[in-house]
Tab-separated table of C-alpha atoms in Angstrom:
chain	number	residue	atom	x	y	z
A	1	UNK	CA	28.396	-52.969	-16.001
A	2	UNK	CA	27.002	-56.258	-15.235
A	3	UNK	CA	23.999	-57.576	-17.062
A	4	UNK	CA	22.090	-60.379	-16.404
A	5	UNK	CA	18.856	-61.150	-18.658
A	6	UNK	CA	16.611	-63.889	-18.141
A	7	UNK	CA	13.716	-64.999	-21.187
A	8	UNK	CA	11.865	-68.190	-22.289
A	9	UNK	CA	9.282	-67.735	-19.119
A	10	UNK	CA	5.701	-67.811	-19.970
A	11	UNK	CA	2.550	-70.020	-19.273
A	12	UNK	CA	2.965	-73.830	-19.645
A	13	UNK	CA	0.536	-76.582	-19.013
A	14	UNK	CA	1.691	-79.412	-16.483
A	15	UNK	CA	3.639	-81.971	-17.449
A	16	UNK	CA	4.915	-79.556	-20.303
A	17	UNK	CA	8.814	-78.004	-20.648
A	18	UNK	CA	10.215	-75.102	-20.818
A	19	UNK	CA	13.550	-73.529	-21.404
A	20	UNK	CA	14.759	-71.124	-19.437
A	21	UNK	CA	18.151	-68.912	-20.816
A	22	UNK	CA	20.157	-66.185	-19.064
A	23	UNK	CA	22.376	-63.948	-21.199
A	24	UNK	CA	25.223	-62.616	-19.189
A	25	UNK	CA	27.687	-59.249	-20.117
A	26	UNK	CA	29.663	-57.236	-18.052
A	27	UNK	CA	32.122	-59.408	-16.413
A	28	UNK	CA	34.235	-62.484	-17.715
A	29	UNK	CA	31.336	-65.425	-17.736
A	30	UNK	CA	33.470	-68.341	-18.272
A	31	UNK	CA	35.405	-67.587	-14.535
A	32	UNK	CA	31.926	-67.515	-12.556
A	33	UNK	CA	29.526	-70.184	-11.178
A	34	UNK	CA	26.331	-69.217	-12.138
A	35	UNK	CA	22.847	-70.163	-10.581
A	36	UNK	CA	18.801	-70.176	-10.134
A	37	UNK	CA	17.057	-68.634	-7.542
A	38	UNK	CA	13.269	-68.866	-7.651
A	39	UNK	CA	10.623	-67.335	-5.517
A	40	UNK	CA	6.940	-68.307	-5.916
A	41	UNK	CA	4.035	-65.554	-5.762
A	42	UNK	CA	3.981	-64.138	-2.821
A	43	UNK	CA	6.705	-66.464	-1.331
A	44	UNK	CA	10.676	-66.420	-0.046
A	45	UNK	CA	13.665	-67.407	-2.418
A	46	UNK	CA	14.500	-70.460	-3.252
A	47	UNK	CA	17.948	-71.821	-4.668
A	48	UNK	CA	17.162	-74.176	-7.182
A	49	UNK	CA	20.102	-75.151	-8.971
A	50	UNK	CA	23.715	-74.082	-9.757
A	51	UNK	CA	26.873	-74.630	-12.534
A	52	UNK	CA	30.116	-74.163	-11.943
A	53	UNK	CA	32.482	-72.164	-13.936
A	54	UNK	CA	33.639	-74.716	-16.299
A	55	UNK	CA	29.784	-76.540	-16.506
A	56	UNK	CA	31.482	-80.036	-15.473
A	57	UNK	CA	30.032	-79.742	-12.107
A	58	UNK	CA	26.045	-78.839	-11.241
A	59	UNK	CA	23.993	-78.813	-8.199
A	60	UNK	CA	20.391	-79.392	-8.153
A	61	UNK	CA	17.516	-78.750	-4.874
A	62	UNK	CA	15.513	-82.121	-4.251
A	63	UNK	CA	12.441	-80.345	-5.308
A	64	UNK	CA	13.946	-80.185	-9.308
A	65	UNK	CA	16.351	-83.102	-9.495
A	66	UNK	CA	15.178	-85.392	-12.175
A	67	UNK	CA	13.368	-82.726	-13.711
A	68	UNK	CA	15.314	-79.425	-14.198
A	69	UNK	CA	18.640	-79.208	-16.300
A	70	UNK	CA	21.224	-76.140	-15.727
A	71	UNK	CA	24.043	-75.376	-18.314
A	72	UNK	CA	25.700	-73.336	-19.943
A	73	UNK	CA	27.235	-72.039	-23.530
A	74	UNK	CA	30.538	-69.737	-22.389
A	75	UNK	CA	31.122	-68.885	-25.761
A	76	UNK	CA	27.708	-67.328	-26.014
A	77	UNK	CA	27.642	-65.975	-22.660
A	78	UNK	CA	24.783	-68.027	-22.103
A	79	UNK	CA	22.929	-69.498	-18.789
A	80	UNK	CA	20.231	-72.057	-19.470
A	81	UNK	CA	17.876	-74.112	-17.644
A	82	UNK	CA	15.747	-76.679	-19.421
A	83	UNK	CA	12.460	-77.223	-17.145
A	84	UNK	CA	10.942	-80.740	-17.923
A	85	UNK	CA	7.594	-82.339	-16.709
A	86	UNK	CA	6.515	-78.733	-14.552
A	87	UNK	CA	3.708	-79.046	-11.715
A	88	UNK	CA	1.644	-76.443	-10.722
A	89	UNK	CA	4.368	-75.774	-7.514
A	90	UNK	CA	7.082	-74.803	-9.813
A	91	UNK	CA	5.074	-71.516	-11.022
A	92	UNK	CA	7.670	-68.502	-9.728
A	93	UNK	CA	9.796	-65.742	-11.057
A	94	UNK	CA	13.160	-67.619	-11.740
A	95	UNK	CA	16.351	-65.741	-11.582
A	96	UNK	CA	19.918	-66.345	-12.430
A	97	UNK	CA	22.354	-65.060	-10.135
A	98	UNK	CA	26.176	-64.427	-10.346
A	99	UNK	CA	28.338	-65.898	-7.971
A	100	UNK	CA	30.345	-62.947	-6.059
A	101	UNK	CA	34.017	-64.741	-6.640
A	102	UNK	CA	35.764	-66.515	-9.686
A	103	UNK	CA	37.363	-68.714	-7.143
A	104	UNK	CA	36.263	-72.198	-7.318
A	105	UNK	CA	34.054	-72.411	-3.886
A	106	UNK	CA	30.345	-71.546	-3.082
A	107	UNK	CA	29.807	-67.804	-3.084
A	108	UNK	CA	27.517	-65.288	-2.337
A	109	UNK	CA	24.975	-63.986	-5.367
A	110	UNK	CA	26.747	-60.648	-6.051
A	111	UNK	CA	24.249	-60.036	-9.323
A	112	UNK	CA	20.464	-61.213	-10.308
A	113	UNK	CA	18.554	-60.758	-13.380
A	114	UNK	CA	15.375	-59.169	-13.430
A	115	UNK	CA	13.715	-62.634	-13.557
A	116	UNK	CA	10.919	-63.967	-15.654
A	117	UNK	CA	8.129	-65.099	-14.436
A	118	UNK	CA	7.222	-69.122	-15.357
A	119	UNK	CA	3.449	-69.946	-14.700
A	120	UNK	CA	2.219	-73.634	-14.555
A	121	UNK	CA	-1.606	-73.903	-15.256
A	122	UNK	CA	-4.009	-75.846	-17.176
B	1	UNK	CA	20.704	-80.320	3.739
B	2	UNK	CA	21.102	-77.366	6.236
B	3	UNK	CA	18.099	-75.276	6.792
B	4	UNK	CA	18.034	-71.408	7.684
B	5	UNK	CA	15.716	-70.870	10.369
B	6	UNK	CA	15.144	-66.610	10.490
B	7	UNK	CA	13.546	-64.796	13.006
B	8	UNK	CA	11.416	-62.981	13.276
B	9	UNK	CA	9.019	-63.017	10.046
B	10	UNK	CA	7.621	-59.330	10.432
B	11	UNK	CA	9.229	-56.618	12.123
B	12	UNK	CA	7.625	-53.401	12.779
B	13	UNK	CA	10.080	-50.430	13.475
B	14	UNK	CA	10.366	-46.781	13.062
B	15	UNK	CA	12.862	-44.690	11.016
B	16	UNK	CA	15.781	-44.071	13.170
B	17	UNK	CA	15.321	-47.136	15.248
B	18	UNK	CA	17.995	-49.920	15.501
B	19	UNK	CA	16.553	-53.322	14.434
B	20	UNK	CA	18.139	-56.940	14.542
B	21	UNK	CA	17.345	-59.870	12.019
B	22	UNK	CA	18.467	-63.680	13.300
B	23	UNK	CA	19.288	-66.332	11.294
B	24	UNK	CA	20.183	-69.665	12.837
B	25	UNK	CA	21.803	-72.615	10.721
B	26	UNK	CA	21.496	-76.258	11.520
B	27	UNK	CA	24.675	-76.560	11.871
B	28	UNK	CA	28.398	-75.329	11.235
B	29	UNK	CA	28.523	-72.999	8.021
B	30	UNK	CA	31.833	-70.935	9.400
B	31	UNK	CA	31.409	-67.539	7.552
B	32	UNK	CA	29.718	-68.575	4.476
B	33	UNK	CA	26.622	-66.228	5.428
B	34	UNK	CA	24.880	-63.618	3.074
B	35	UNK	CA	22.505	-61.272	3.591
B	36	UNK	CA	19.905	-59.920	0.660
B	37	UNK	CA	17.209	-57.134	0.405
B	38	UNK	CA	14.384	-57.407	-1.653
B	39	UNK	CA	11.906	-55.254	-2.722
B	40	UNK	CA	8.574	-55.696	-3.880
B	41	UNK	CA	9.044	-56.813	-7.676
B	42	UNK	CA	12.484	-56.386	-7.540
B	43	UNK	CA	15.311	-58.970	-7.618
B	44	UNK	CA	17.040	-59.580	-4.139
B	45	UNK	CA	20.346	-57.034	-3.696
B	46	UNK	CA	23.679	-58.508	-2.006
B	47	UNK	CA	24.015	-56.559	1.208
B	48	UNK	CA	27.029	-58.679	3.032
B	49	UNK	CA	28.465	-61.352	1.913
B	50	UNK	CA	31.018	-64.079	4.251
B	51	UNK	CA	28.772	-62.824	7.829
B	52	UNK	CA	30.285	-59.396	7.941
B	53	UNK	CA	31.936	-57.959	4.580
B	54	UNK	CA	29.915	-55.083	3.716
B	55	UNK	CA	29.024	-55.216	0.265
B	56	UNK	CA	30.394	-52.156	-2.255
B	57	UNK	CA	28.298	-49.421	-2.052
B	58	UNK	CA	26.051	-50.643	0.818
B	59	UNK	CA	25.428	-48.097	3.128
B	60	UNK	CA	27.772	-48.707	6.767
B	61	UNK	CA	24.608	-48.804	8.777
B	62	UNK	CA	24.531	-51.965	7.742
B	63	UNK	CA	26.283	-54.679	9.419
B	64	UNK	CA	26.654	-58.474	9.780
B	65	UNK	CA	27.841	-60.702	12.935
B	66	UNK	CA	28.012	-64.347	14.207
B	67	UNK	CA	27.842	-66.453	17.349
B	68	UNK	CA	28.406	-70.136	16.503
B	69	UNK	CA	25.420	-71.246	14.589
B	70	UNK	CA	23.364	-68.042	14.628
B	71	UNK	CA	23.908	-64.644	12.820
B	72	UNK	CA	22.640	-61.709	12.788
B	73	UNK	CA	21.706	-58.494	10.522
B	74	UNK	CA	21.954	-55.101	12.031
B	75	UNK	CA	20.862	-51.836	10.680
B	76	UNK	CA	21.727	-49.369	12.960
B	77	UNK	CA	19.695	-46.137	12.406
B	78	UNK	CA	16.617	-47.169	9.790
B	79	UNK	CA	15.970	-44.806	6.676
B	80	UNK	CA	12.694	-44.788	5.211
B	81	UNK	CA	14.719	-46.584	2.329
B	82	UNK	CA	15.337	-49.712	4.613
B	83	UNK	CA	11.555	-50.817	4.339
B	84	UNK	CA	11.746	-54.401	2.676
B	85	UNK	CA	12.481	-57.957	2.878
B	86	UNK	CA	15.047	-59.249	4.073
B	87	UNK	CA	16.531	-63.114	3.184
B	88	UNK	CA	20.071	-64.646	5.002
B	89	UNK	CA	21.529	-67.293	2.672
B	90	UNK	CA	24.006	-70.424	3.429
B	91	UNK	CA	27.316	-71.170	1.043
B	92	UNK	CA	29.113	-73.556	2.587
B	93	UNK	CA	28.357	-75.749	-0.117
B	94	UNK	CA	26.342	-75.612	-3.320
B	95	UNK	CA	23.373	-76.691	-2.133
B	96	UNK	CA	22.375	-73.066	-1.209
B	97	UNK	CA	19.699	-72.646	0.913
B	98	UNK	CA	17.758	-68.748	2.192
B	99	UNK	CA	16.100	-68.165	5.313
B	100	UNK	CA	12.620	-67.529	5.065
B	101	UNK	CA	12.432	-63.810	5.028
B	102	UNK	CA	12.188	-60.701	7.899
B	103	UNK	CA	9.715	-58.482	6.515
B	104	UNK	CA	10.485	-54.876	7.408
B	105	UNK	CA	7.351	-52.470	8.079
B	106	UNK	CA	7.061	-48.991	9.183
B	107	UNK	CA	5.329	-48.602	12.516
């Protein structure tokens, strides 16, 4: 069965960091592009930033690039995403997602994590 | 960057009816078209995946088409289960982007 757990969300004051890690099980991680999805209170999804298979290649939404870094650890399984200099507009649940193929092309999200909610407040 | 404009952002509808969901891209994305469903406090659920693959286990009322630049999510008879949001997402590259929701309400 696939598992996808998110942790490291909690409150953070802006301008802080925060790091963000997904721990993946079910399915072979190293073959799948992974990514974060993040949806604000009350708000739709937003794709925020993806990693291919191999972690050489990463994609990033103009709203995070500069400030957000995705990677990954696939001999640990391991999604992260290292959140730098947060505004109040990044507070949302973040989720990782699977991608639905191992082939090396943009996919649909075939798995999520429960997500874990990030909060940016003084 | 190609943006997902989907229509329309509340539907109300009755169980048994047939309801439609339109996404339109801003411009060519072939078949790299998804469809989610979300529930409240829930993480979004792959429903069809490349504008008409039916995802496993996804009930067959479900269903997925496309005319050029606009696509569409059909769910043929509603079930009282069907009440939620529902999101379209481009992959024709990595630069992902979701429609902006079709909330689903009883009537």
């Amino acid at each position: 069965e696939v598992q996808l757990l998110e942790s490291g969300g909690g409150l953070v004051q802006p301008g802080g960091s925060l790091r963000l890690s997904c721990a993946a099980s079910g399915f072979t991680f190293s073959s799948y592009a992974m990514s974060w999805v993040r949806q604000a209170p009350g708000k739709g999804l937003e794709w925020v930033s993806s990693i291919a298979s191999s972690g050489r290649n990463t994609y990033y939404a103009d709203s995070v690039k500069g400030r957000f870094t995705i990677s990954r650890d696939n001999s640990k399984n391991t999604l992260y995403f290292q959140m730098n200099s947060l505004r109040g507009e990044d507070t949302a649940v973040y989720y990782c997602a699977k991608d639905g193929t191992s082939a090396v092309k943009p996919a649909a999200l075939d798995y999520w994590g429960q997500g874990t909610l990030v909060t940016v407040s003084s | 960057d190609i943006q997902m404009t989907q229509s329309p952002s509340t539907l109300s509808a009755s169980v048994g009816d047939k309801v439609t969901i339109t996404c339109r891209a801003s411009q060519s994305i072939s078949r790299w078209l998804a469809w989610y469903q979300q529930k409240p406090g829930k993480a979004p659920k792959l429903l069809i995946y490349d504008v008409s693959s039916l995802e496993s286990g996804v009930p067959s009322r479900f269903s997925g088409s496309a005319s050029g630049t606009e696509f569409t999510l059909t769910i043929s008879s509603l079930q009282p289960d069907d009440f939620a949001t529902y999101y379209c997402q481009q992959f024709n590259t990595y630069l992902y982007t979701f429609g902006q929701g079709t909330k689903l309400e009883i009537k």
